[in-house]
Coordinates of C-alpha atoms in Angstrom, one line a residue:
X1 CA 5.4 32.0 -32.2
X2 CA 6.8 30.0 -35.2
X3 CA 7.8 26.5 -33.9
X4 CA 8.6 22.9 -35.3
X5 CA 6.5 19.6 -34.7
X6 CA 8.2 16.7 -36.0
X7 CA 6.0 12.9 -35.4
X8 CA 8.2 10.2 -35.0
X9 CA 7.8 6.7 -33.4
X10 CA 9.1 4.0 -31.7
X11 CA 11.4 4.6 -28.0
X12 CA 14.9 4.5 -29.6
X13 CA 13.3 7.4 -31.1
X14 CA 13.3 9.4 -28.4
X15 CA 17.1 10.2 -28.5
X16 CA 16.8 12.2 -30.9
X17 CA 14.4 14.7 -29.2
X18 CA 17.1 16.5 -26.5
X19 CA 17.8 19.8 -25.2
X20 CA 15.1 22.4 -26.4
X21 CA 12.6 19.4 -27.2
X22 CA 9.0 18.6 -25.7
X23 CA 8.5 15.2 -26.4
X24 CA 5.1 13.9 -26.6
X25 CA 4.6 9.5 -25.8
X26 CA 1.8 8.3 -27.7
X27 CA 0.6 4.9 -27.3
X28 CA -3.4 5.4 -27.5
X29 CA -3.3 1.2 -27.2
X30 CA -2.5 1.2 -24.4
X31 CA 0.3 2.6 -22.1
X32 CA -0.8 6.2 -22.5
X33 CA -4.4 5.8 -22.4
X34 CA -4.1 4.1 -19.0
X35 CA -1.4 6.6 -17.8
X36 CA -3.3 9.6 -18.8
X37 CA -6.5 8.1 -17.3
X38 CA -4.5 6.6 -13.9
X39 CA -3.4 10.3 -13.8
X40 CA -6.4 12.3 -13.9
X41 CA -8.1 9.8 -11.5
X42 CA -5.2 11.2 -9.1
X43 CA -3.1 8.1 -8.8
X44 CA 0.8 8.3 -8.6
X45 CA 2.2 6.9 -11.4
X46 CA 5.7 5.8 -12.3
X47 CA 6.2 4.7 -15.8
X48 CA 8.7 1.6 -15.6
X49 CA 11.4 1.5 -18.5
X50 CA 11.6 -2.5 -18.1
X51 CA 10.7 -5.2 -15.8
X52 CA 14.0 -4.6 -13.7
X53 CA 13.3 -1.2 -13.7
X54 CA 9.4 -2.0 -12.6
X55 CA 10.3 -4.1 -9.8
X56 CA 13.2 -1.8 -8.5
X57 CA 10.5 1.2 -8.1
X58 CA 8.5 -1.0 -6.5
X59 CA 11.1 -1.5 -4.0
X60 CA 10.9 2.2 -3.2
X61 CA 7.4 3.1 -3.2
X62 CA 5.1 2.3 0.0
X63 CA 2.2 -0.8 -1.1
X64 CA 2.7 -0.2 -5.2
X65 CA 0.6 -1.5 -7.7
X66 CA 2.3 -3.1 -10.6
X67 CA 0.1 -2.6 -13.8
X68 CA 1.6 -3.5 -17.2
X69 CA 2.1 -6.4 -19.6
X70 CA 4.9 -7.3 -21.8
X71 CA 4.5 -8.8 -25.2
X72 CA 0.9 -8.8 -24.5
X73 CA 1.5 -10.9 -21.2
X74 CA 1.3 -9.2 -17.6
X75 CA 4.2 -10.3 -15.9
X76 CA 4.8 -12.4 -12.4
X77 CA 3.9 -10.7 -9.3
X78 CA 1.9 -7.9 -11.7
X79 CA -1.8 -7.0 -10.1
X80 CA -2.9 -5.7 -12.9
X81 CA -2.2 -5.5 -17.0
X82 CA -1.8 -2.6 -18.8
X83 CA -5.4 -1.5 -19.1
X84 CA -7.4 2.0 -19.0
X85 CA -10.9 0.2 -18.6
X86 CA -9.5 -1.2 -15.4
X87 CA -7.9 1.8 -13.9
X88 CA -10.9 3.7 -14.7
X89 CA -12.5 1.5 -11.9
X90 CA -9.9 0.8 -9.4
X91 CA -10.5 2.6 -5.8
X92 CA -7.5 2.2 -4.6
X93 CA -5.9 5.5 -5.3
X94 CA -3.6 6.0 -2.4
X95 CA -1.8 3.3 -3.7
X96 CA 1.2 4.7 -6.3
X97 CA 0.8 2.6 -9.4
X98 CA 4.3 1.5 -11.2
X99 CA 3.0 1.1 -14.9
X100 CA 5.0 -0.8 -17.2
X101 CA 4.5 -1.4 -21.0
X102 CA 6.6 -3.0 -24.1
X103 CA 6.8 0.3 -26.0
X104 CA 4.7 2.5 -24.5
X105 CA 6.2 3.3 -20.7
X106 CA 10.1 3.5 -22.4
X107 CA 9.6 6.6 -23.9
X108 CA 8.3 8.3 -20.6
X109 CA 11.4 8.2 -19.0
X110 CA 13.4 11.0 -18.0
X111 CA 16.1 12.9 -20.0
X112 CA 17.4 15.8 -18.5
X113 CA 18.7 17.2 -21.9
X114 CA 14.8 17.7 -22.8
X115 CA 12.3 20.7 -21.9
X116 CA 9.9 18.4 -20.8
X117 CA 8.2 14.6 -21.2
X118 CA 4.4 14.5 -21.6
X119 CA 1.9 11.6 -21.7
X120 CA -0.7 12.0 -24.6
X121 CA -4.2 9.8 -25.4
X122 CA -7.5 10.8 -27.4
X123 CA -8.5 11.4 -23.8
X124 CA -6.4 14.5 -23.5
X125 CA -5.6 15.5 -27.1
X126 CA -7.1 18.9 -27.1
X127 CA -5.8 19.9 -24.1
X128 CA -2.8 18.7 -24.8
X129 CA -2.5 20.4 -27.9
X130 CA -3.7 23.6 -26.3
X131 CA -0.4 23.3 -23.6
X132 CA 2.2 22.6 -26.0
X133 CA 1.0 25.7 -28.3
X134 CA 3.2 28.7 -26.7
X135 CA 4.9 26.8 -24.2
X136 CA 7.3 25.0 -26.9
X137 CA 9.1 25.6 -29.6
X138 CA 10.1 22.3 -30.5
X139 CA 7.9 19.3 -29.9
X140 CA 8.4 15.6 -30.9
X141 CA 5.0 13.8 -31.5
X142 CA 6.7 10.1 -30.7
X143 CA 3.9 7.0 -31.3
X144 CA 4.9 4.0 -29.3
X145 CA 4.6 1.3 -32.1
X146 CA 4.8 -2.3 -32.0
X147 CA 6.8 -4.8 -33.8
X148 CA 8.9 -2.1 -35.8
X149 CA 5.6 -0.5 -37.0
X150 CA 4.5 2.7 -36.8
X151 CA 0.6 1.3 -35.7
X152 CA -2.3 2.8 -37.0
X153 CA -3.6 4.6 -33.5
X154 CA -0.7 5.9 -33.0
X155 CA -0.3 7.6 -36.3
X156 CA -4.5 8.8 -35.5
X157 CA -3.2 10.3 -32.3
X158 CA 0.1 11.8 -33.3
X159 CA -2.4 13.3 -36.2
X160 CA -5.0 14.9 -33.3
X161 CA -1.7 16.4 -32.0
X162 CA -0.4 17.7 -35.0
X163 CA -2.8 19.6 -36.3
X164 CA -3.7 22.3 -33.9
X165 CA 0.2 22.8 -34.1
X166 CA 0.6 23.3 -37.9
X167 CA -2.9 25.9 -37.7
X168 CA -1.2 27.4 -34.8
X169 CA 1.6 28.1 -37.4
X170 CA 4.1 25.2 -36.4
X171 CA 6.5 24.4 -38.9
X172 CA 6.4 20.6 -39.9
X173 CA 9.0 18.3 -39.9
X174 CA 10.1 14.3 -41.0
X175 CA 6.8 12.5 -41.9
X176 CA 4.2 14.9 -40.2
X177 CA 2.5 15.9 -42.9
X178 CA 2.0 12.5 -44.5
X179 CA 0.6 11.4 -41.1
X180 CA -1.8 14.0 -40.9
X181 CA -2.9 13.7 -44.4
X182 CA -3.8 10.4 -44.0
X183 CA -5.9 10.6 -41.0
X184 CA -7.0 14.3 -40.3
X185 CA -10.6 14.7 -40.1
X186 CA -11.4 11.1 -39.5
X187 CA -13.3 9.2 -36.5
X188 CA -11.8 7.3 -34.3
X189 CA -12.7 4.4 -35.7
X190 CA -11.0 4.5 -38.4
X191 CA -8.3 2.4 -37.0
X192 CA -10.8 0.3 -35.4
X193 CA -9.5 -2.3 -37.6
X194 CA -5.4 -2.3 -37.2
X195 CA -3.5 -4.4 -36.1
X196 CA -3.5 -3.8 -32.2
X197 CA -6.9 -3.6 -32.2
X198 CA -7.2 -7.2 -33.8
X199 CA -5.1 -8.3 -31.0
X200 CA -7.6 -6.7 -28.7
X201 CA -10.3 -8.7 -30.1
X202 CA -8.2 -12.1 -30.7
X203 CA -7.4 -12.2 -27.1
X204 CA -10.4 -10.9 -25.5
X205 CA -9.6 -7.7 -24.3
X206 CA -12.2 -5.8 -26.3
X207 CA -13.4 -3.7 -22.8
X208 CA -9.6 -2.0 -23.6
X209 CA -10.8 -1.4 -27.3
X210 CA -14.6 0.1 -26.3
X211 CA -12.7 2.3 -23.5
X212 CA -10.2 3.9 -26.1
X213 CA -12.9 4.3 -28.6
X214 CA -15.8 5.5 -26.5
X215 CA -13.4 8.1 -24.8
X216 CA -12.5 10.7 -26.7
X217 CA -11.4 14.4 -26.1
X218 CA -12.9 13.6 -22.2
X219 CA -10.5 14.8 -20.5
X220 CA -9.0 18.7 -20.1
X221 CA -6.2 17.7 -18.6
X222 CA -2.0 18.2 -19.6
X223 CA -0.2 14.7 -18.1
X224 CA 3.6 15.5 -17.4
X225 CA 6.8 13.7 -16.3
X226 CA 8.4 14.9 -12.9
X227 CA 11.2 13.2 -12.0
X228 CA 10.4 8.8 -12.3
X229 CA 6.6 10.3 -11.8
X230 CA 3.5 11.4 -13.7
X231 CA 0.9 13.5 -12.8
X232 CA -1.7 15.8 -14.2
X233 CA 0.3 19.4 -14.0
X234 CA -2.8 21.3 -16.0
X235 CA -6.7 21.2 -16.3
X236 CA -9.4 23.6 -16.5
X237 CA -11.5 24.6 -13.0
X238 CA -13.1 20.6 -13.5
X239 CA -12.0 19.1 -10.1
X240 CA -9.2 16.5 -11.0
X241 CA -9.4 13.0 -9.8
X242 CA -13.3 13.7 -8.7
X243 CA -14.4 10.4 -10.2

């Protein structure tokens, strides 16, 4: 099956990914890192569009966590920022966890024009890859960004995503094959050194940083919007959520 992949960033983005589309969030620092990891731990999680939106799903969930940050600062009444290495080793997983971001948690919101909405890290790259190949026909690959910028992670991870696509035959489309020229084949630390990961290390959240880069293709998992929630809809006969 011939299809299109088109990588794109930023939310407002995401309009232009409707009816027939799969659109894929990518925000490997940090939104969908800690989604995709909250996910596959077997926590609830509800993707906030803003801090309104955050604290009115809080309203309707029973004992919520609120996890996220905006403009690098976690908000008021928030028990937790926006952080993988910490949800990694949070126990309390019959809590549902409302997780908001500044870039990242906007594009997971529902649209009911589009086939479906999909959270995507270096955690679940392959796998996710693997789902979108003969499901879709049409798949958005849409990196968060920051600041009006397309950051460097993002491009890396839009790149993993890419790729098995265009081998699988999948036609390319806007600046997809300049994004995967630049970073196919390389580690992931190769963007060790952008500009989110300097604010990592200028405000001492390098545990986030280590997480991102010291988990890669670990989890076999597919991480898809339902509704305000997401949850892990696909994994191969490894338990999910047996950490």
């Amino acid at each position: 099956m011939r299809g299109e992949v088109v990588v794109d960033f930023l939310p407002e983005a995401a309009q232009r990914y409707g009816r027939g589309w799969a659109l894929v969030a990518v925000d490997v620092i940090r939104a969908t890192t800690t989604a995709v990891t909250a996910a596959w731990r077997g926590f609830r999680v509800y993707p906030a569009a803003d801090l309104a939106d955050a604290r009115a799903l809080a309203t309707m969930l029973e004992d919520p966590l609120l996890v996220g940050e905006l403009g690098g600062t976690v908000p008021a009444g928030f028990h937790e920022a926006n952080s993988p290495a910490v949800m990694e080793e949070l126990a309390e997983k019959d809590r549902p966890v409302v997780l908001l971001s500044t870039n990242g948690t906007r594009l997971l919101q529902p649209d009911p024009r589009r086939a479906t909405t999909y959270a995507a890290c270096l955690r679940n790259a392959s796998a996710q890859a693997d789902w979108l190949i003969g499901r879709h026909r049409r798949v958005a690959l849409v990196g968060a960004g920051s600041r009006g910028q397309f950051r460097e992670e993002d491009q890396y991870g839009c790149a993993r995503l890419a790729v098995p696509l265009l081998e699988a035959g999948f036609v390319p489309g806007g600046m997809t094959l300049d994004v995967v020229r630049r970073w196919q084949g390389r580690p992931p630390t190769a963007f060790a050194d952008g500009a989110s990961a300097d604010y990592l290390r200028r405000t001492g959240q390098l545990a986030d940083l280590d997480f991102v880069l010291a988990h890669d293709d670990d989890i076999p998992a597919v991480v898809a919007l339902s509704g305000r929630r997401l949850s892990c809809v696909a994994a191969d006969r490894m338990q999910v959520a047996a950490s």
